[in-house]
PDB file of C-alpha atoms in Angstrom:
ATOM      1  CA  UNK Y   1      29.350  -6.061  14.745  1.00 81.00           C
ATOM      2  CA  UNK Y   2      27.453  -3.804  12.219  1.00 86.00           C
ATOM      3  CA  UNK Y   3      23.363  -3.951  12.610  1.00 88.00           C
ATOM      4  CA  UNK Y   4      21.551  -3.908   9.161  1.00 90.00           C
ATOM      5  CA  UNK Y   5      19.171  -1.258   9.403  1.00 91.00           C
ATOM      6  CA  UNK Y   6      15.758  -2.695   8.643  1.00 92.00           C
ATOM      7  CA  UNK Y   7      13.693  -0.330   6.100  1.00 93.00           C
ATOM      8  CA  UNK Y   8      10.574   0.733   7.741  1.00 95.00           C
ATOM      9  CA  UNK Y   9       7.224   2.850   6.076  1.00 95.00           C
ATOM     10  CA  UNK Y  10       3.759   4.119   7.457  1.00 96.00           C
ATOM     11  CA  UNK Y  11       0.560   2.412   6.931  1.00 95.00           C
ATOM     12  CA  UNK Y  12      -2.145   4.520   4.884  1.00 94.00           C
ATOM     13  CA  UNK Y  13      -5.090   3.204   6.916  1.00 93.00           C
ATOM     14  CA  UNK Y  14      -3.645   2.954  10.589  1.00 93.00           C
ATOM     15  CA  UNK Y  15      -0.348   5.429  10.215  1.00 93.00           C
ATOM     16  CA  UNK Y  16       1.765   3.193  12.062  1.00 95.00           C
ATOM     17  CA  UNK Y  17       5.348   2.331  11.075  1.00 96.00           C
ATOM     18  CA  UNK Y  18       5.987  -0.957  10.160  1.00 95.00           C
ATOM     19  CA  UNK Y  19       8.314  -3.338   8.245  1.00 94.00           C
ATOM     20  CA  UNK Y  20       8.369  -2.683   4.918  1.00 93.00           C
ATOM     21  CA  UNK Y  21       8.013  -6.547   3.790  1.00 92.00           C
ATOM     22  CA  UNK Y  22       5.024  -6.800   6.084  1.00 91.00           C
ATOM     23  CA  UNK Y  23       3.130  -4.257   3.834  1.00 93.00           C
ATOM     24  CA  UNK Y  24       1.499  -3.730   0.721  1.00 93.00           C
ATOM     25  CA  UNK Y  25       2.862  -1.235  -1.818  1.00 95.00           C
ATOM     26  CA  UNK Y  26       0.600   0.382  -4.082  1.00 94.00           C
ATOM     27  CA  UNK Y  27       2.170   2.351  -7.150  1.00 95.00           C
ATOM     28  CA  UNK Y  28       1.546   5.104  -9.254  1.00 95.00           C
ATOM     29  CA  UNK Y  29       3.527   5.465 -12.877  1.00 93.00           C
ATOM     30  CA  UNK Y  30       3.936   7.992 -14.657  1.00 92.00           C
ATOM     31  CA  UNK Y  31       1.168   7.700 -16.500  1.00 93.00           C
ATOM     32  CA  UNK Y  32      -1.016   7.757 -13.436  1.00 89.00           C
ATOM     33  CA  UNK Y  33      -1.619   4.060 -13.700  1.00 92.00           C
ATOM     34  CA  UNK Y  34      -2.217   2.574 -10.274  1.00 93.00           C
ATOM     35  CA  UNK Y  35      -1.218  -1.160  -9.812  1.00 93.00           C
ATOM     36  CA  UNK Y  36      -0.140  -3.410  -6.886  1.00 93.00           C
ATOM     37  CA  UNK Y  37       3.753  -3.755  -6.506  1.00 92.00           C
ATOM     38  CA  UNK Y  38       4.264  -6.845  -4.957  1.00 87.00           C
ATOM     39  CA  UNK Y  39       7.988  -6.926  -5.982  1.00 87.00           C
ATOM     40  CA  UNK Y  40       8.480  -3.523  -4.262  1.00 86.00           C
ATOM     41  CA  UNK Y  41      10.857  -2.112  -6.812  1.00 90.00           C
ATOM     42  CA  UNK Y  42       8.292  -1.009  -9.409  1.00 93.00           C
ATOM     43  CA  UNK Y  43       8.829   2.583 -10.551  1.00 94.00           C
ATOM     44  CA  UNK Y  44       6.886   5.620  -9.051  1.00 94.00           C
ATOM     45  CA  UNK Y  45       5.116   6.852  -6.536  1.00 94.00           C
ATOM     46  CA  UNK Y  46       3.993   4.215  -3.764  1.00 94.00           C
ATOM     47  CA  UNK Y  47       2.229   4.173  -0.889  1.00 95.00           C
ATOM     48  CA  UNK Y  48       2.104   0.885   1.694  1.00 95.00           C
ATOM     49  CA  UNK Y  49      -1.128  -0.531   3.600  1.00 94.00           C
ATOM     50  CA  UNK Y  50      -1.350  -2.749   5.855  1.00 92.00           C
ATOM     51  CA  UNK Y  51      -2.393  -6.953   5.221  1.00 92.00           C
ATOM     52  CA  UNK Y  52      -5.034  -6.397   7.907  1.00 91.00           C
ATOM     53  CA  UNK Y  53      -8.673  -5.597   6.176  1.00 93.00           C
ATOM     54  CA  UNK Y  54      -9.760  -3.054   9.016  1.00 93.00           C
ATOM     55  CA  UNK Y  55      -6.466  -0.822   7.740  1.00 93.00           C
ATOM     56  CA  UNK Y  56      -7.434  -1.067   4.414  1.00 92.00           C
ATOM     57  CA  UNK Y  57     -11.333   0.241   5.087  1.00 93.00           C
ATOM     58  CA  UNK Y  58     -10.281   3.058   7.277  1.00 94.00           C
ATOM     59  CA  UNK Y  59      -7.820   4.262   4.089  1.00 92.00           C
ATOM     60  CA  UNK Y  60     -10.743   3.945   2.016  1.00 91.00           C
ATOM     61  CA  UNK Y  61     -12.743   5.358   3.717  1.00 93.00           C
ATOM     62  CA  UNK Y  62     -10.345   8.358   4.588  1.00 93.00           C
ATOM     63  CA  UNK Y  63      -9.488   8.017   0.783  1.00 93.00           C
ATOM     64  CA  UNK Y  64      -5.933   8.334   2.314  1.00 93.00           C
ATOM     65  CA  UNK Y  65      -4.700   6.082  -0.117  1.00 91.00           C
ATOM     66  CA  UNK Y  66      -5.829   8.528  -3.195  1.00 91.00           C
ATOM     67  CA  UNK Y  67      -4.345  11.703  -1.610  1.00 93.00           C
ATOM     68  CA  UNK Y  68      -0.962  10.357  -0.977  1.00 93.00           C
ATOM     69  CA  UNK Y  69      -0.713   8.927  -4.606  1.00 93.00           C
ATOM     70  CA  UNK Y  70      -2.165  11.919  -5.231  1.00 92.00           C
ATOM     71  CA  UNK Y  71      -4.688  10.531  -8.193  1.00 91.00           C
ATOM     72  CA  UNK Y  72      -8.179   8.491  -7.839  1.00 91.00           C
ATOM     73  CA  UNK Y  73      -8.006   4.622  -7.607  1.00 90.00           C
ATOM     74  CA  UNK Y  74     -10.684   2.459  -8.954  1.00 90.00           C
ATOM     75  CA  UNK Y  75     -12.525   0.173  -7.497  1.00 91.00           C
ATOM     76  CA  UNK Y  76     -10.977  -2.608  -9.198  1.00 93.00           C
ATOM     77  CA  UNK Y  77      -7.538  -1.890  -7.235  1.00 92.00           C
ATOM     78  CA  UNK Y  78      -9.611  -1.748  -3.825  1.00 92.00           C
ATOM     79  CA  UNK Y  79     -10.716  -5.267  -4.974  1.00 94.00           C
ATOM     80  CA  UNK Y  80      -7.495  -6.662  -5.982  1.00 92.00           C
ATOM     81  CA  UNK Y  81      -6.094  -5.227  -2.401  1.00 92.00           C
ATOM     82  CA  UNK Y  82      -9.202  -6.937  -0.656  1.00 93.00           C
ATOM     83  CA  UNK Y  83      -8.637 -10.214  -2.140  1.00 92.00           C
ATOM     84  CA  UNK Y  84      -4.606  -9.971  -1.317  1.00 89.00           C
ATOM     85  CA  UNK Y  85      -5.365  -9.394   1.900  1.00 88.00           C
ATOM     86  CA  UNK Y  86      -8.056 -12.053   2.395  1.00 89.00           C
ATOM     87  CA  UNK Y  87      -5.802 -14.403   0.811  1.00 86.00           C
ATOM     88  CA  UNK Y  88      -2.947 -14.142   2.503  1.00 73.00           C
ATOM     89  CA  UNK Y  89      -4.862 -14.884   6.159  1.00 61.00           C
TER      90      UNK Y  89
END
């Protein structure tokens, strides 16, 4: 019997590896627009947080979240990632 191998990536705000359906993708295009990839399959460079709001203050306040997309993110996506996470609880 063959065991599907179950894709796993780190948290920004508590670096812990985790299911990659359990977490939150945030993407950078190339044209350093930041959105929220709920699909997963957007294009560019992503980083994953946790849907637990203590994760996503410690990446804020780290501003781990900027460094690994490697641009700044606006408040407005910090929102939007709030109110996911809120929502979903």
């Amino acid at each position: 019997m063959v065991v599907k191998k179950i894709p796993q990536r780190m948290c920004t705000g508590c670096m812990e590896m985790k299911i990659k359906k359990e977490l939150i993708r945030v993407v950078k295009n190339k044209e350093d627009e930041v959105s929220i990839d709920f699909t997963g399959k957007k294009p560019g460079r992503g980083a994953y947080i946790c849907k637990d709001i203590a994760c996503l203050e410690k990446a804020i306040k780290t501003r781990r979240l900027s460094k690994n997309l490697e641009t700044t993110i606006s408040d407005e996506i910090y929102e939007k990632l709030k109110d996911e996470i809120l929502n979903e609880k």
